[in-house]
Amino acid sequence: MKNKTLGIIGGGQLGRMTALAAAKFGIECHVFDPDSNAPAFQVCSKSFINKYEDMAAIKEFASGVDAVLYEFENIPLKSAQYIEKFCLLRPSSFILSVSQDRLVEKNFLLNKAKVKTAKFYECSTYEDLENSYHSINGISVLKTRRFGYDGKGQIKLNNDADLVEAWKVIGSNELILEEFIPFKRELSIIVARNYNGKIVLYDVVENKHKNHILDQTIAPAPNISNDIINLAKTIAVKIATELNLVGLLAIELFELDDGELLVNEIAPRPHNSGHWTMDGCVTDQFEQAVRATLGIELGSTSRLFNITMQNLIGDDIFLVKKYMNDPKVRVHNYGKKEVRAGRKMGHINHIIS
Ligand code: AMP
């Protein structure tokens, strides 16, 4: 029997957990990452330790698999487009291009998917920044359009004096200014869509951050109204459909006091806020991504347990010993060799009920 082979761009924890999910189906994974210590290399059948710009290596990688998914967005668009010459890339390079640039993404969300976002303005010059700041007329967040993650590349602006400072720090980048949203809480929803347009959705979850890094996901989001659940699902379906998504995508949302939901950003890949599904759902997000990418029927997203997912950041990883024999806790250690402050080392899923 010839099983399919999946290519994974990026060998971090998301790539690793995708490869582990694929292995359950007898699917082999080839992983591409420039870092020879990338944790997914420990669990795949072929390693490509090459730069993402190495087109010869990209060609060899893409020629040897049935389809490719990526575990992070910051790969060169050219490399993603090149992969599509040799095999399927899911989600497509078009979707990747939308998610790589906050301005393109926000314009897409607002004008094509027709969902609500925070007010935003493109800032190419300091004059743009001043004008946008005065149009927002309140607290704002200045963000780089590209390569931002975990709060990096963004600065909150509380008054006119902050503009000059912020411009000094990130003014050499392409920027976007957003109004600051005094949200009630942060939610997210994960959607998967397959090649024939079938859509499945996971439960809406609440996300709590510490130092701009996701700390905890509570699944399902506590005390959430049916109206908010339905609105989140409608938003997810609109985005997935308008993008012509094939694959898996996460949507980060701000819940407001008045019952409105604003889309903060999208991530066309498995997402940290979906780790709870590994122990909480019939089909977890990684298996779902594998299914959607390789054209296997999508799995049930039914929730089996309420879960609180706790990220293990830096030294937290040493807590796993304490949890190993707790019957209500499932431990996930990413096998990273070096413990660093602020680094995602693993997570635990507490089974609540
Ligand atoms: P991002 O990189 O856009 O996902 O932003 C990281 C975090 O910064 C979010 O999870 C929010 O907690 C916060 N944040 C980003 N944009 C805004 C905004 N416009 N208003 C309030 N908080 C924000």
Short mmCIF file of C-alpha atoms and ligand atoms in Angstrom, two decimals:
data_model
loop_
_atom_site.label_atom_id
_atom_site.label_comp_id
_atom_site.label_asym_id
_atom_site.label_seq_id
_atom_site.Cartn_x
_atom_site.Cartn_y
_atom_site.Cartn_z
CA MET A 1 0.00 0.00 0.00
CA LYS A 2 1.36 3.39 -0.98
CA ASN A 3 0.60 5.97 1.67
CA LYS A 4 0.74 9.67 0.93
CA THR A 5 3.66 11.85 1.95
CA LEU A 6 3.21 15.27 3.51
CA GLY A 7 5.71 18.12 3.32
CA ILE A 8 5.91 20.48 6.28
CA ILE A 9 7.57 23.88 6.01
CA GLY A 10 8.90 24.81 9.43
CA GLY A 11 10.13 22.35 12.03
CA GLY A 12 8.90 24.02 15.23
CA GLN A 13 6.38 22.55 17.64
CA LEU A 14 3.49 23.05 15.22
CA GLY A 15 5.32 21.11 12.53
CA ARG A 16 6.24 18.44 15.05
CA MET A 17 2.69 17.93 16.27
CA THR A 18 1.45 17.86 12.66
CA ALA A 19 3.98 15.14 11.82
CA LEU A 20 2.91 13.12 14.88
CA ALA A 21 -0.73 13.39 13.81
CA ALA A 22 0.13 12.31 10.25
CA ALA A 23 2.05 9.31 11.58
CA LYS A 24 -1.17 7.92 13.10
CA PHE A 25 -2.44 7.46 9.52
CA GLY A 26 0.80 5.93 8.28
CA ILE A 27 1.59 9.18 6.48
CA GLU A 28 5.28 10.06 6.28
CA CYS A 29 6.40 13.65 6.67
CA HIS A 30 9.31 15.50 5.13
CA VAL A 31 10.21 18.57 7.15
CA PHE A 32 12.02 21.69 5.87
CA ASP A 33 13.75 24.02 8.34
CA PRO A 34 17.11 25.79 8.30
CA ASP A 35 17.73 24.95 11.99
CA SER A 36 19.17 21.46 12.44
CA ASN A 37 17.78 21.41 16.00
CA ALA A 38 14.19 22.00 14.90
CA PRO A 39 12.01 19.71 17.05
CA ALA A 40 10.01 18.28 14.14
CA PHE A 41 13.16 16.65 12.75
CA GLN A 42 12.97 14.18 15.66
CA VAL A 43 9.68 12.77 14.36
CA CYS A 44 9.82 12.91 10.55
CA SER A 45 11.16 10.54 7.91
CA LYS A 46 13.15 13.06 5.88
CA SER A 47 14.84 16.31 6.93
CA PHE A 48 15.66 19.23 4.67
CA ILE A 49 18.06 21.43 6.62
CA ASN A 50 18.18 24.31 4.17
CA LYS A 51 17.41 27.99 3.95
CA TYR A 52 13.86 28.85 2.87
CA GLU A 53 15.39 30.85 -0.02
CA ASP A 54 17.25 27.78 -1.35
CA MET A 55 15.16 27.14 -4.46
CA ALA A 56 16.99 23.96 -5.46
CA ALA A 57 16.25 22.46 -2.04
CA ILE A 58 12.65 23.71 -2.19
CA LYS A 59 12.25 21.99 -5.57
CA GLU A 60 13.64 18.69 -4.30
CA PHE A 61 11.44 18.91 -1.18
CA ALA A 62 8.23 19.73 -3.08
CA SER A 63 8.88 17.09 -5.75
CA GLY A 64 9.03 14.33 -3.16
CA VAL A 65 5.67 14.87 -1.44
CA ASP A 66 1.96 14.89 -2.33
CA ALA A 67 1.18 18.21 -0.65
CA VAL A 68 2.81 20.79 1.59
CA LEU A 69 1.55 22.79 4.54
CA TYR A 70 3.43 25.43 6.48
CA GLU A 71 3.54 25.92 10.26
CA PHE A 72 4.36 29.63 10.22
CA GLU A 73 3.74 32.55 7.91
CA ASN A 74 7.15 34.12 7.55
CA ILE A 75 8.47 32.02 4.69
CA PRO A 76 9.35 33.89 1.51
CA LEU A 77 6.30 34.15 -0.74
CA LYS A 78 8.48 33.27 -3.73
CA SER A 79 9.38 29.92 -2.15
CA ALA A 80 5.71 29.20 -1.43
CA GLN A 81 4.77 30.01 -5.02
CA TYR A 82 7.61 27.80 -6.29
CA ILE A 83 6.30 24.87 -4.23
CA GLU A 84 2.99 25.18 -6.10
CA LYS A 85 4.77 24.36 -9.37
CA PHE A 86 5.53 20.87 -8.06
CA CYS A 87 2.74 19.95 -5.65
CA LEU A 88 -0.24 21.32 -3.74
CA LEU A 89 0.39 23.98 -1.12
CA ARG A 90 -2.38 24.23 1.43
CA PRO A 91 -3.47 26.83 2.37
CA SER A 92 -2.49 28.39 -0.97
CA SER A 93 0.27 30.94 -1.54
CA PHE A 94 -2.46 33.53 -2.09
CA ILE A 95 -3.75 32.94 1.45
CA LEU A 96 -0.19 33.04 2.75
CA SER A 97 0.34 36.40 1.02
CA VAL A 98 -2.77 37.83 2.67
CA SER A 99 -1.68 36.67 6.12
CA GLN A 100 1.89 37.93 5.74
CA ASP A 101 0.98 41.59 5.62
CA ARG A 102 -1.29 43.15 8.23
CA LEU A 103 -2.46 45.87 5.83
CA VAL A 104 -3.37 43.44 3.03
CA GLU A 105 -5.01 41.18 5.64
CA LYS A 106 -7.09 43.95 7.21
CA ASN A 107 -8.17 45.22 3.77
CA PHE A 108 -9.18 41.69 2.82
CA LEU A 109 -11.12 41.17 6.04
CA LEU A 110 -12.99 44.43 5.77
CA ASN A 111 -13.61 44.71 2.04
CA LYS A 112 -13.73 41.11 0.77
CA ALA A 113 -14.80 38.95 3.71
CA LYS A 114 -16.88 41.88 4.99
CA VAL A 115 -16.15 41.26 8.66
CA LYS A 116 -15.42 43.91 11.27
CA THR A 117 -11.93 44.92 12.38
CA ALA A 118 -10.40 47.72 14.45
CA LYS A 119 -10.03 50.97 12.46
CA PHE A 120 -6.66 50.93 10.72
CA TYR A 121 -4.47 53.19 8.58
CA GLU A 122 -1.43 52.58 6.42
CA CYS A 123 1.59 54.58 7.64
CA SER A 124 4.44 55.00 5.18
CA THR A 125 5.71 58.33 6.48
CA TYR A 126 5.82 60.12 9.82
CA GLU A 127 3.22 62.51 8.42
CA ASP A 128 0.91 59.52 7.75
CA LEU A 129 1.41 58.46 11.35
CA GLU A 130 0.48 61.89 12.70
CA ASN A 131 -2.58 62.12 10.46
CA SER A 132 -3.75 58.58 11.31
CA TYR A 133 -3.19 59.12 15.01
CA HIS A 134 -5.33 62.23 14.91
CA SER A 135 -8.04 60.47 12.86
CA ILE A 136 -8.22 57.70 15.46
CA ASN A 137 -8.26 60.36 18.15
CA GLY A 138 -7.41 58.06 21.04
CA ILE A 139 -5.08 55.33 22.18
CA SER A 140 -3.60 53.48 19.19
CA VAL A 141 -1.31 50.57 18.39
CA LEU A 142 1.47 51.01 15.84
CA LYS A 143 2.45 47.71 14.22
CA THR A 144 4.91 46.56 11.61
CA ARG A 145 3.00 45.17 8.63
CA ARG A 146 5.24 42.12 8.44
CA PHE A 147 7.13 39.69 10.68
CA GLY A 148 5.36 40.56 13.93
CA TYR A 149 4.48 37.84 16.43
CA ASP A 150 3.79 37.55 20.17
CA GLY A 151 3.50 41.34 20.44
CA LYS A 152 6.86 41.94 18.75
CA GLY A 153 6.97 44.86 16.32
CA GLN A 154 4.13 46.76 17.96
CA ILE A 155 3.97 49.80 20.22
CA LYS A 156 1.03 51.31 22.06
CA LEU A 157 0.63 55.05 21.60
CA ASN A 158 -1.02 56.90 24.48
CA ASN A 159 -0.18 60.50 23.52
CA ASP A 160 1.52 62.69 20.91
CA ALA A 161 4.92 62.30 22.57
CA ASP A 162 4.80 58.53 22.03
CA LEU A 163 4.63 59.02 18.25
CA VAL A 164 8.18 60.32 17.96
CA GLU A 165 9.58 57.52 20.16
CA ALA A 166 7.64 54.81 18.34
CA TRP A 167 8.76 56.15 14.97
CA LYS A 168 12.39 55.99 16.14
CA VAL A 169 12.00 52.33 17.10
CA ILE A 170 10.01 50.87 14.19
CA GLY A 171 9.65 53.77 11.73
CA SER A 172 12.01 52.16 9.23
CA ASN A 173 9.45 49.40 8.60
CA GLU A 174 6.20 49.46 6.64
CA LEU A 175 3.61 50.20 9.31
CA ILE A 176 -0.06 50.14 10.13
CA LEU A 177 -1.77 52.14 12.88
CA GLU A 178 -4.79 50.60 14.58
CA GLU A 179 -7.18 52.01 17.11
CA PHE A 180 -6.65 50.43 20.53
CA ILE A 181 -9.62 48.17 21.32
CA PRO A 182 -10.66 48.04 25.00
CA PHE A 183 -11.89 44.49 24.52
CA LYS A 184 -13.73 42.42 27.10
CA ARG A 185 -11.66 39.38 26.25
CA GLU A 186 -9.82 37.62 23.43
CA LEU A 187 -11.44 34.68 21.67
CA SER A 188 -10.47 32.51 18.76
CA ILE A 189 -12.04 29.99 16.42
CA ILE A 190 -10.44 27.43 14.14
CA VAL A 191 -11.95 26.49 10.80
CA ALA A 192 -10.99 23.79 8.31
CA ARG A 193 -12.25 23.59 4.75
CA ASN A 194 -11.54 20.84 2.25
CA TYR A 195 -11.12 20.81 -1.53
CA ASN A 196 -14.84 20.43 -2.16
CA GLY A 197 -15.84 23.30 0.11
CA LYS A 198 -16.93 21.34 3.18
CA ILE A 199 -16.34 23.37 6.34
CA VAL A 200 -15.89 22.24 9.93
CA LEU A 201 -15.50 24.52 12.95
CA TYR A 202 -14.09 24.04 16.43
CA ASP A 203 -15.60 25.49 19.58
CA VAL A 204 -14.94 29.16 20.29
CA VAL A 205 -12.26 29.46 22.99
CA GLU A 206 -10.99 32.19 25.32
CA ASN A 207 -7.30 33.11 25.26
CA LYS A 208 -5.36 34.72 28.09
CA HIS A 209 -1.94 36.27 27.46
CA LYS A 210 1.03 37.04 29.69
CA ASN A 211 3.81 39.33 28.42
CA HIS A 212 2.13 39.27 24.99
CA ILE A 213 2.51 35.48 24.78
CA LEU A 214 -0.47 33.12 24.94
CA ASP A 215 -0.60 31.71 28.47
CA GLN A 216 -3.89 29.85 28.69
CA THR A 217 -6.73 28.74 26.44
CA ILE A 218 -10.06 27.91 28.04
CA ALA A 219 -12.21 25.63 25.89
CA PRO A 220 -15.01 26.29 25.40
CA ALA A 221 -14.96 30.03 26.23
CA PRO A 222 -16.74 30.38 29.60
CA ASN A 223 -20.11 32.13 29.78
CA ILE A 224 -20.25 32.73 26.07
CA SER A 225 -23.63 33.64 24.61
CA ASN A 226 -25.14 31.78 21.69
CA ASP A 227 -25.16 35.06 19.76
CA ILE A 228 -21.39 35.39 20.10
CA ILE A 229 -20.84 31.73 19.19
CA ASN A 230 -22.98 32.15 16.08
CA LEU A 231 -21.30 35.41 15.15
CA ALA A 232 -17.82 33.84 15.49
CA LYS A 233 -18.91 30.91 13.32
CA THR A 234 -20.40 33.21 10.69
CA ILE A 235 -17.17 35.23 10.59
CA ALA A 236 -15.10 32.05 10.22
CA VAL A 237 -17.26 30.73 7.38
CA LYS A 238 -17.15 34.08 5.55
CA ILE A 239 -13.35 34.26 5.79
CA ALA A 240 -12.76 30.62 4.82
CA THR A 241 -15.13 30.86 1.88
CA GLU A 242 -13.88 34.20 0.58
CA LEU A 243 -10.26 32.97 0.80
CA ASN A 244 -11.27 29.74 -0.97
CA LEU A 245 -9.45 28.03 1.88
CA VAL A 246 -8.26 24.47 1.56
CA GLY A 247 -6.61 23.61 4.84
CA LEU A 248 -6.88 24.89 8.37
CA LEU A 249 -7.02 28.48 9.60
CA ALA A 250 -7.25 30.19 13.00
CA ILE A 251 -9.04 33.48 13.58
CA GLU A 252 -8.22 35.71 16.56
CA LEU A 253 -11.10 37.84 17.78
CA PHE A 254 -11.73 40.68 20.22
CA GLU A 255 -15.04 40.42 22.10
CA LEU A 256 -16.46 43.83 22.98
CA ASP A 257 -18.82 44.76 25.81
CA ASP A 258 -21.64 45.48 23.36
CA GLY A 259 -21.64 41.93 21.94
CA GLU A 260 -19.62 42.81 18.84
CA LEU A 261 -16.69 40.77 17.57
CA LEU A 262 -13.72 42.30 15.75
CA VAL A 263 -11.22 40.18 13.85
CA ASN A 264 -7.66 40.84 15.03
CA GLU A 265 -5.79 38.49 12.73
CA ILE A 266 -5.83 35.21 10.86
CA ALA A 267 -3.26 32.42 10.81
CA PRO A 268 -3.49 29.86 7.98
CA ARG A 269 -2.06 26.99 10.05
CA PRO A 270 -2.53 25.11 13.30
CA HIS A 271 -2.58 27.61 16.16
CA ASN A 272 -1.52 27.63 19.79
CA SER A 273 -5.12 28.28 20.81
CA GLY A 274 -6.05 24.95 19.18
CA HIS A 275 -3.72 22.78 21.27
CA TRP A 276 -6.60 21.90 23.59
CA THR A 277 -8.15 19.88 20.74
CA MET A 278 -5.37 17.27 21.10
CA ASP A 279 -7.05 15.96 24.25
CA GLY A 280 -10.45 17.61 23.95
CA CYS A 281 -11.83 16.70 20.53
CA VAL A 282 -12.54 13.68 18.37
CA THR A 283 -10.19 15.08 15.70
CA ASP A 284 -7.49 17.47 16.82
CA GLN A 285 -6.40 20.51 14.79
CA PHE A 286 -3.19 18.85 13.58
CA GLU A 287 -4.94 15.75 12.26
CA GLN A 288 -7.54 18.05 10.69
CA ALA A 289 -4.82 20.05 8.94
CA VAL A 290 -3.33 16.81 7.60
CA ARG A 291 -6.75 15.64 6.41
CA ALA A 292 -7.62 18.94 4.70
CA THR A 293 -4.19 19.19 3.09
CA LEU A 294 -4.12 15.67 1.68
CA GLY A 295 -7.78 15.52 0.64
CA ILE A 296 -8.83 13.05 3.33
CA GLU A 297 -12.45 13.43 4.54
CA LEU A 298 -12.56 16.01 7.37
CA GLY A 299 -12.93 14.59 10.89
CA SER A 300 -15.49 15.39 13.58
CA THR A 301 -14.67 18.46 15.67
CA SER A 302 -16.98 17.34 18.50
CA ARG A 303 -15.73 18.23 21.95
CA LEU A 304 -15.16 15.28 24.28
CA PHE A 305 -13.90 17.27 27.27
CA ASN A 306 -13.77 20.83 28.52
CA ILE A 307 -10.08 21.69 28.63
CA THR A 308 -7.81 24.37 30.00
CA MET A 309 -4.61 24.48 27.98
CA GLN A 310 -1.62 25.90 29.82
CA ASN A 311 1.47 26.84 27.84
CA LEU A 312 4.79 25.88 29.38
CA ILE A 313 7.10 28.80 28.68
CA GLY A 314 10.80 28.71 29.51
CA ASP A 315 11.45 27.07 32.90
CA ASP A 316 7.77 26.04 33.19
CA ILE A 317 8.78 22.94 31.26
CA PHE A 318 10.26 21.52 34.46
CA LEU A 319 6.69 21.33 35.82
CA VAL A 320 5.96 18.37 33.56
CA LYS A 321 7.40 16.00 36.21
CA LYS A 322 4.67 17.16 38.58
CA TYR A 323 1.94 16.51 36.03
CA MET A 324 3.13 13.25 34.48
CA ASN A 325 0.98 11.05 36.73
CA ASP A 326 -2.01 13.33 37.15
CA PRO A 327 -4.96 11.51 35.55
CA LYS A 328 -6.59 14.85 34.65
CA VAL A 329 -3.56 16.26 32.87
CA ARG A 330 -2.07 15.44 29.48
CA VAL A 331 1.53 16.52 29.01
CA HIS A 332 3.02 17.69 25.70
CA ASN A 333 6.76 18.34 25.61
CA TYR A 334 8.12 19.71 22.33
CA GLY A 335 11.57 18.18 22.81
CA LYS A 336 13.41 21.49 22.45
CA LYS A 337 17.01 21.08 23.54
CA GLU A 338 17.57 24.57 24.88
CA VAL A 339 15.33 26.14 27.53
CA ARG A 340 15.08 29.90 26.99
CA ALA A 341 13.00 32.54 28.75
CA GLY A 342 9.89 33.29 26.69
CA ARG A 343 10.30 30.15 24.56
CA LYS A 344 7.31 27.84 24.12
CA MET A 345 8.66 24.52 25.44
CA GLY A 346 5.47 22.50 25.81
CA HIS A 347 1.90 22.65 27.06
CA ILE A 348 -0.45 20.75 29.29
CA ASN A 349 -4.12 20.08 28.76
CA HIS A 350 -6.12 19.96 31.99
CA ILE A 351 -9.25 17.90 31.54
CA ILE A 352 -11.85 19.92 33.42
CA SER A 353 -14.97 17.84 32.80
P1 AMP B 1 -1.23 40.70 17.26
O1 AMP B 1 0.21 40.49 17.00
O2 AMP B 1 -1.88 41.64 16.32
O3 AMP B 1 -1.98 39.41 17.39
O4 AMP B 1 -1.33 41.38 18.70
C1 AMP B 1 -0.86 40.74 19.87
C2 AMP B 1 -1.74 41.11 21.04
O5 AMP B 1 -1.72 42.54 21.24
C3 AMP B 1 -3.21 40.76 20.85
O6 AMP B 1 -3.45 39.42 21.22
C4 AMP B 1 -3.88 41.77 21.79
O7 AMP B 1 -3.79 41.33 23.13
C5 AMP B 1 -3.01 42.99 21.63
N1 AMP B 1 -3.55 43.87 20.56
C6 AMP B 1 -3.22 43.83 19.25
N2 AMP B 1 -3.91 44.76 18.55
C7 AMP B 1 -4.67 45.42 19.43
C8 AMP B 1 -5.63 46.48 19.33
N3 AMP B 1 -5.89 47.10 18.16
N4 AMP B 1 -6.26 46.89 20.46
C9 AMP B 1 -6.00 46.30 21.65
N5 AMP B 1 -5.12 45.30 21.82
C10 AMP B 1 -4.46 44.85 20.73
#
